[in-house]
Amino acid sequence: SIFSLQYNTMQEIYTKSQTHSIFEFTKEKLKYWLLDHPSIASFRWSPTQSWGGTWWFLFSAIFFYVATVITIHVILKLCRIRCQVPLGPLPAIHSLSMSLISITIFFGMFFSAEVEVRDTRWLWQRTRTTPFEWLLCFPLGIRSSGRVFFWSYAFYLSRYLHILRTFFVVLSERKLSFFRLFNNSIILIMSFLWLEFSQSLQVLAILFSTLVCFVVYGYRFWIQIGLPSKTFHYAGNLHMVLFGCNLACHVGVLLLHYSRGGCNGIGAWVFNSFLNVLILWHFLKSYFDMHYQRKDTSSKRGQIKAKSKP
């Protein structure tokens, strides 16, 4: 019995050590691929070397996107094609890809910001800057290089993948809204400005946006592969929370800009704030229109049921 007890103890210690070594190995691998890979640690935004880094490319891509979507929509209307165009597993693959990319960017940006805070803490003690203030307001003279801006660049590239959903909606649902085209185009411009002018506030904006995208696209993938689902009314509520956090952070940037002697990229921030107001106005209009439509529909159904009762 003593021998079996010793054997079980040794086996338990071996299992724990093996589990710990696997955990450490996984942790080191994730740290390398999210933080220490040469492409991440030594990243530098350059219009000549970064794909999609020129103004010409940005506006050409937006023009091509808008023109192609409108052309497809008009052709389908003229041909009076009412049945859905079979897309197969493409929408599900797109949703899964966007969900995984979004959560990867979220963790990459989160841990990169943590490393940046740790490595530059000695400098902030001189200026009495807190980590939260740095997240809102980059110091003047900062350049678009390093881990944080690599993940900002990854977010910018992911917006090109995001706009593919517009084609799926047009082909399968025959719906094309001005708000969708406007919103996708503006987000492309804003994410480009974050890199071009090393704009303040982008870290929190990317963290909020990728977290919402992960949840929304994850749910879309869930229902696209045929799993049981309910009406996803809280998608609009998630975006409302995102806009609310974004608005509060914009107020914080404005206060820090005047109290701390300036935030980097404030000109681009002002332009982005104007674009955010336009997006918020369109979103609120669409959100409340859908809400009142839902209310009217439910009230009409209630009236019909009441009339049908003897």
Tab-separated table of C-alpha atoms in Angstrom:
chain	number	residue	atom	x	y	z
A	1	SER	CA	0.000	0.000	0.000
A	2	ILE	CA	2.896	2.350	0.779
A	3	PHE	CA	4.422	1.584	-2.613
A	4	SER	CA	1.139	2.265	-4.438
A	5	LEU	CA	0.721	5.525	-2.508
A	6	GLN	CA	4.212	6.658	-3.500
A	7	TYR	CA	3.557	5.629	-7.098
A	8	ASN	CA	0.283	7.615	-7.213
A	9	THR	CA	2.007	10.638	-5.673
A	10	MET	CA	4.848	10.484	-8.201
A	11	GLN	CA	2.357	10.074	-11.049
A	12	GLU	CA	0.362	13.085	-9.821
A	13	ILE	CA	3.513	15.216	-9.598
A	14	TYR	CA	4.545	14.125	-13.099
A	15	THR	CA	1.077	14.948	-14.508
A	16	LYS	CA	1.108	18.393	-12.871
A	17	SER	CA	4.604	19.162	-14.123
A	18	GLN	CA	3.675	18.002	-17.624
A	19	THR	CA	0.522	20.172	-17.590
A	20	HIS	CA	2.548	23.127	-16.331
A	21	SER	CA	5.166	22.662	-19.057
A	22	ILE	CA	2.454	22.486	-21.751
A	23	PHE	CA	0.879	25.653	-20.341
A	24	GLU	CA	4.231	27.461	-20.315
A	25	PHE	CA	5.012	26.280	-23.843
A	26	THR	CA	1.632	27.535	-25.104
A	27	LYS	CA	2.099	30.829	-23.263
A	28	GLU	CA	5.533	31.366	-24.797
A	29	LYS	CA	4.251	30.545	-28.279
A	30	LEU	CA	1.331	32.958	-27.944
A	31	LYS	CA	3.630	35.646	-26.591
A	32	TYR	CA	5.925	35.191	-29.582
A	33	TRP	CA	3.163	35.297	-32.201
A	34	LEU	CA	1.284	38.184	-30.556
A	35	LEU	CA	4.169	40.324	-29.291
A	36	ASP	CA	7.723	39.265	-30.077
A	37	HIS	CA	7.574	38.234	-33.730
A	38	PRO	CA	10.009	40.458	-35.700
A	39	SER	CA	7.216	41.669	-37.990
A	40	ILE	CA	5.280	42.859	-34.934
A	41	ALA	CA	8.016	44.239	-32.700
A	42	SER	CA	9.788	46.102	-35.523
A	43	PHE	CA	6.680	47.232	-37.414
A	44	ARG	CA	6.762	50.675	-38.975
A	45	TRP	CA	3.922	52.224	-40.968
A	46	SER	CA	5.175	53.318	-44.375
A	47	PRO	CA	3.057	54.445	-47.353
A	48	THR	CA	5.597	52.883	-49.714
A	49	GLN	CA	6.122	49.566	-47.905
A	50	SER	CA	2.795	48.888	-46.143
A	51	TRP	CA	0.096	47.326	-48.324
A	52	GLY	CA	-2.814	49.749	-48.692
A	53	GLY	CA	-0.757	52.564	-47.169
A	54	THR	CA	-1.358	55.280	-49.774
A	55	TRP	CA	-4.210	57.754	-50.122
A	56	TRP	CA	-4.621	56.705	-53.746
A	57	PHE	CA	-5.137	53.069	-52.756
A	58	LEU	CA	-7.618	53.999	-50.010
A	59	PHE	CA	-9.911	56.114	-52.169
A	60	SER	CA	-9.594	53.765	-55.154
A	61	ALA	CA	-10.662	50.837	-52.962
A	62	ILE	CA	-13.648	52.772	-51.596
A	63	PHE	CA	-14.707	53.865	-55.084
A	64	PHE	CA	-14.389	50.312	-56.411
A	65	TYR	CA	-16.360	48.946	-53.441
A	66	VAL	CA	-19.245	51.418	-53.787
A	67	ALA	CA	-19.381	51.206	-57.593
A	68	THR	CA	-19.296	47.388	-57.666
A	69	VAL	CA	-21.983	46.962	-55.004
A	70	ILE	CA	-24.323	49.474	-56.670
A	71	THR	CA	-23.748	47.865	-60.089
A	72	ILE	CA	-24.595	44.379	-58.797
A	73	HIS	CA	-27.691	45.719	-57.042
A	74	VAL	CA	-28.919	47.520	-60.182
A	75	ILE	CA	-28.326	44.465	-62.387
A	76	LEU	CA	-30.312	42.243	-60.024
A	77	LYS	CA	-33.156	44.774	-59.998
A	78	LEU	CA	-33.210	45.145	-63.792
A	79	CYS	CA	-33.123	41.397	-64.357
A	80	ARG	CA	-35.863	40.979	-61.732
A	81	ILE	CA	-34.068	38.092	-60.117
A	82	ARG	CA	-36.076	37.375	-57.000
A	83	CYS	CA	-34.551	34.101	-55.880
A	84	GLN	CA	-31.450	34.125	-53.716
A	85	VAL	CA	-28.095	33.652	-55.386
A	86	PRO	CA	-26.619	30.459	-53.850
A	87	LEU	CA	-23.508	31.384	-51.886
A	88	GLY	CA	-22.894	28.020	-50.240
A	89	PRO	CA	-20.661	28.127	-47.154
A	90	LEU	CA	-19.076	31.505	-48.071
A	91	PRO	CA	-21.099	33.621	-45.564
A	92	ALA	CA	-20.348	31.166	-42.734
A	93	ILE	CA	-16.639	31.072	-43.611
A	94	HIS	CA	-16.571	34.869	-43.734
A	95	SER	CA	-18.291	35.187	-40.347
A	96	LEU	CA	-15.974	32.645	-38.722
A	97	SER	CA	-12.909	34.348	-40.224
A	98	MET	CA	-14.008	37.797	-39.046
A	99	SER	CA	-14.775	36.514	-35.551
A	100	LEU	CA	-11.376	34.815	-35.180
A	101	ILE	CA	-9.489	37.759	-36.697
A	102	SER	CA	-11.301	40.200	-34.404
A	103	ILE	CA	-10.506	38.296	-31.211
A	104	THR	CA	-6.875	37.867	-32.320
A	105	ILE	CA	-6.538	41.624	-32.901
A	106	PHE	CA	-8.219	42.259	-29.539
A	107	PHE	CA	-5.733	40.142	-27.593
A	108	GLY	CA	-2.799	41.353	-29.683
A	109	MET	CA	-3.687	44.993	-29.036
A	110	PHE	CA	-4.455	44.369	-25.355
A	111	PHE	CA	-1.125	42.671	-24.596
A	112	SER	CA	0.817	45.107	-26.802
A	113	ALA	CA	-0.646	48.052	-24.905
A	114	GLU	CA	0.259	46.305	-21.645
A	115	VAL	CA	3.881	45.880	-22.793
A	116	GLU	CA	3.996	49.522	-23.927
A	117	VAL	CA	2.743	50.658	-20.527
A	118	ARG	CA	5.342	48.525	-18.740
A	119	ASP	CA	8.275	49.592	-20.920
A	120	THR	CA	7.581	53.336	-20.809
A	121	ARG	CA	6.396	53.649	-17.201
A	122	TRP	CA	9.666	55.379	-16.211
A	123	LEU	CA	8.996	58.127	-18.745
A	124	TRP	CA	5.418	58.648	-17.602
A	125	GLN	CA	6.485	59.159	-13.982
A	126	ARG	CA	8.254	62.338	-15.030
A	127	THR	CA	5.176	63.748	-16.750
A	128	ARG	CA	2.750	62.259	-14.172
A	129	THR	CA	0.852	60.402	-16.877
A	130	THR	CA	-1.305	57.407	-16.005
A	131	PRO	CA	-1.764	54.384	-18.344
A	132	PHE	CA	-5.417	55.321	-18.947
A	133	GLU	CA	-4.389	58.835	-19.987
A	134	TRP	CA	-1.890	57.321	-22.442
A	135	LEU	CA	-4.665	55.163	-23.925
A	136	LEU	CA	-6.703	58.314	-24.540
A	137	CYS	CA	-3.962	60.755	-25.446
A	138	PHE	CA	-0.716	59.802	-27.190
A	139	PRO	CA	2.193	62.162	-26.398
A	140	LEU	CA	3.189	64.624	-29.100
A	141	GLY	CA	5.747	63.347	-31.599
A	142	ILE	CA	4.862	59.652	-31.393
A	143	ARG	CA	5.403	57.670	-34.613
A	144	SER	CA	3.350	54.822	-36.078
A	145	SER	CA	5.770	52.044	-35.192
A	146	GLY	CA	5.920	49.127	-32.799
A	147	ARG	CA	3.493	46.503	-31.548
A	148	VAL	CA	0.462	48.723	-30.940
A	149	PHE	CA	0.548	50.133	-34.454
A	150	PHE	CA	1.070	46.694	-35.976
A	151	TRP	CA	-2.290	45.627	-34.557
A	152	SER	CA	-3.785	48.924	-35.663
A	153	TYR	CA	-2.570	48.059	-39.157
A	154	ALA	CA	-4.085	44.562	-38.821
A	155	PHE	CA	-7.399	46.179	-37.877
A	156	TYR	CA	-7.184	48.458	-40.929
A	157	LEU	CA	-6.619	45.460	-43.223
A	158	SER	CA	-9.467	43.535	-41.582
A	159	ARG	CA	-11.874	46.296	-42.653
A	160	TYR	CA	-11.342	45.238	-46.283
A	161	LEU	CA	-12.452	41.742	-45.349
A	162	HIS	CA	-15.369	43.169	-43.375
A	163	ILE	CA	-16.878	44.986	-46.400
A	164	LEU	CA	-17.313	41.657	-48.241
A	165	ARG	CA	-20.447	41.123	-46.169
A	166	THR	CA	-22.146	43.865	-48.215
A	167	PHE	CA	-21.883	41.679	-51.329
A	168	PHE	CA	-23.422	38.724	-49.458
A	169	VAL	CA	-26.339	40.883	-48.296
A	170	VAL	CA	-26.980	42.249	-51.800
A	171	LEU	CA	-26.823	38.825	-53.438
A	172	SER	CA	-28.881	36.916	-50.877
A	173	GLU	CA	-31.266	39.491	-49.395
A	174	ARG	CA	-31.556	42.042	-52.240
A	175	LYS	CA	-30.971	44.820	-49.725
A	176	LEU	CA	-28.674	47.787	-50.157
A	177	SER	CA	-28.744	50.692	-47.731
A	178	PHE	CA	-26.882	53.961	-47.973
A	179	PHE	CA	-25.949	53.621	-44.290
A	180	ARG	CA	-24.059	50.349	-44.901
A	181	LEU	CA	-22.007	51.827	-47.745
A	182	PHE	CA	-21.383	55.036	-45.823
A	183	ASN	CA	-20.471	53.291	-42.567
A	184	ASN	CA	-18.031	50.832	-44.157
A	185	SER	CA	-16.346	53.571	-46.195
A	186	ILE	CA	-15.987	55.874	-43.181
A	187	ILE	CA	-14.517	53.118	-40.987
A	188	LEU	CA	-11.910	52.437	-43.676
A	189	ILE	CA	-10.967	56.125	-43.752
A	190	MET	CA	-10.823	56.402	-39.952
A	191	SER	CA	-8.628	53.329	-39.501
A	192	PHE	CA	-6.303	54.698	-42.195
A	193	LEU	CA	-6.062	58.059	-40.396
A	194	TRP	CA	-5.133	56.307	-37.145
A	195	LEU	CA	-1.969	55.022	-38.788
A	196	GLU	CA	-1.187	57.962	-41.048
A	197	PHE	CA	-1.267	60.538	-38.224
A	198	SER	CA	-0.528	58.312	-35.170
A	199	GLN	CA	-3.866	59.448	-33.805
A	200	SER	CA	-4.752	59.314	-30.124
A	201	LEU	CA	-7.588	57.109	-28.798
A	202	GLN	CA	-7.138	54.371	-31.386
A	203	VAL	CA	-6.139	51.679	-28.865
A	204	LEU	CA	-9.436	51.838	-26.970
A	205	ALA	CA	-11.418	52.243	-30.195
A	206	ILE	CA	-9.873	49.067	-31.631
A	207	LEU	CA	-10.418	47.107	-28.400
A	208	PHE	CA	-14.099	48.074	-28.266
A	209	SER	CA	-14.695	47.471	-31.979
A	210	THR	CA	-12.990	44.075	-32.190
A	211	LEU	CA	-14.804	42.801	-29.107
A	212	VAL	CA	-18.181	43.744	-30.597
A	213	CYS	CA	-17.198	42.234	-33.978
A	214	PHE	CA	-16.151	38.996	-32.288
A	215	VAL	CA	-19.562	38.624	-30.606
A	216	VAL	CA	-21.673	39.688	-33.613
A	217	TYR	CA	-19.815	37.629	-36.215
A	218	GLY	CA	-19.603	34.672	-33.858
A	219	TYR	CA	-23.386	34.701	-33.547
A	220	ARG	CA	-23.806	35.029	-37.318
A	221	PHE	CA	-21.591	31.994	-37.829
A	222	TRP	CA	-23.662	30.131	-35.228
A	223	ILE	CA	-26.931	30.652	-37.103
A	224	GLN	CA	-25.391	30.258	-40.592
A	225	ILE	CA	-24.324	26.685	-39.853
A	226	GLY	CA	-27.886	25.889	-38.787
A	227	LEU	CA	-27.589	25.833	-35.003
A	228	PRO	CA	-30.653	26.889	-32.959
A	229	SER	CA	-30.929	30.626	-32.449
A	230	LYS	CA	-33.202	33.394	-31.312
A	231	THR	CA	-33.736	36.850	-32.725
A	232	PHE	CA	-30.532	38.781	-32.164
A	233	HIS	CA	-32.064	42.057	-30.972
A	234	TYR	CA	-29.126	42.931	-28.755
A	235	ALA	CA	-26.751	43.410	-31.743
A	236	GLY	CA	-28.038	46.956	-32.017
A	237	ASN	CA	-27.691	47.355	-28.254
A	238	LEU	CA	-24.039	46.282	-28.439
A	239	HIS	CA	-23.393	48.965	-31.024
A	240	MET	CA	-25.191	51.487	-28.824
A	241	VAL	CA	-22.852	50.609	-25.946
A	242	LEU	CA	-19.892	50.921	-28.336
A	243	PHE	CA	-21.003	54.386	-29.435
A	244	GLY	CA	-21.565	55.428	-25.814
A	245	CYS	CA	-18.046	54.356	-24.772
A	246	ASN	CA	-16.642	56.040	-27.867
A	247	LEU	CA	-18.392	59.308	-27.006
A	248	ALA	CA	-17.129	59.251	-23.401
A	249	CYS	CA	-13.559	58.614	-24.611
A	250	HIS	CA	-13.797	61.518	-27.071
A	251	VAL	CA	-14.697	63.831	-24.200
A	252	GLY	CA	-11.675	62.501	-22.284
A	253	VAL	CA	-9.343	63.181	-25.219
A	254	LEU	CA	-10.617	66.754	-25.484
A	255	LEU	CA	-10.054	67.400	-21.773
A	256	LEU	CA	-6.556	65.891	-21.829
A	257	HIS	CA	-5.614	67.820	-24.962
A	258	TYR	CA	-6.139	71.147	-23.204
A	259	SER	CA	-4.900	70.091	-19.760
A	260	ARG	CA	-1.784	68.126	-20.828
A	261	GLY	CA	-0.465	70.419	-23.545
A	262	GLY	CA	-1.707	68.506	-26.561
A	263	CYS	CA	-2.466	65.032	-27.904
A	264	ASN	CA	-0.839	63.590	-30.989
A	265	GLY	CA	-2.847	63.573	-34.217
A	266	ILE	CA	-5.481	65.966	-32.879
A	267	GLY	CA	-6.317	67.242	-36.390
A	268	ALA	CA	-7.162	63.723	-37.550
A	269	TRP	CA	-9.046	63.199	-34.287
A	270	VAL	CA	-11.276	66.223	-34.998
A	271	PHE	CA	-12.037	64.909	-38.493
A	272	ASN	CA	-12.706	61.432	-37.098
A	273	SER	CA	-15.027	62.915	-34.476
A	274	PHE	CA	-17.029	64.593	-37.225
A	275	LEU	CA	-17.284	61.279	-39.099
A	276	ASN	CA	-18.303	59.507	-35.881
A	277	VAL	CA	-21.119	62.009	-35.388
A	278	LEU	CA	-22.402	61.269	-38.899
A	279	ILE	CA	-22.250	57.502	-38.278
A	280	LEU	CA	-23.976	57.911	-34.910
A	281	TRP	CA	-26.748	60.019	-36.443
A	282	HIS	CA	-27.400	57.473	-39.217
A	283	PHE	CA	-27.241	54.567	-36.775
A	284	LEU	CA	-29.655	56.151	-34.297
A	285	LYS	CA	-32.067	56.978	-37.103
A	286	SER	CA	-31.986	53.372	-38.383
A	287	TYR	CA	-32.113	51.933	-34.861
A	288	PHE	CA	-35.200	53.875	-33.790
A	289	ASP	CA	-36.926	53.322	-37.140
A	290	MET	CA	-36.513	49.552	-36.717
A	291	HIS	CA	-37.620	49.791	-33.086
A	292	TYR	CA	-40.833	51.649	-33.938
A	293	GLN	CA	-41.491	49.329	-36.896
A	294	ARG	CA	-41.226	46.348	-34.558
A	295	LYS	CA	-43.594	48.030	-32.116
A	296	ASP	CA	-46.143	48.808	-34.831
A	297	THR	CA	-45.980	45.236	-36.141
A	298	SER	CA	-46.497	43.715	-32.690
A	299	SER	CA	-49.390	46.091	-31.913
A	300	LYS	CA	-51.090	45.258	-35.226
A	301	ARG	CA	-50.723	41.545	-34.516
A	302	GLY	CA	-52.263	42.089	-31.101
A	303	GLN	CA	-55.210	43.935	-32.619
A	304	ILE	CA	-55.767	41.188	-35.216
A	305	LYS	CA	-55.707	38.502	-32.513
A	306	ALA	CA	-58.145	40.505	-30.381
A	307	LYS	CA	-60.538	40.891	-33.309
A	308	SER	CA	-60.338	37.212	-34.218
A	309	LYS	CA	-61.423	36.130	-30.740
A	310	PRO	CA	-65.188	35.414	-30.469
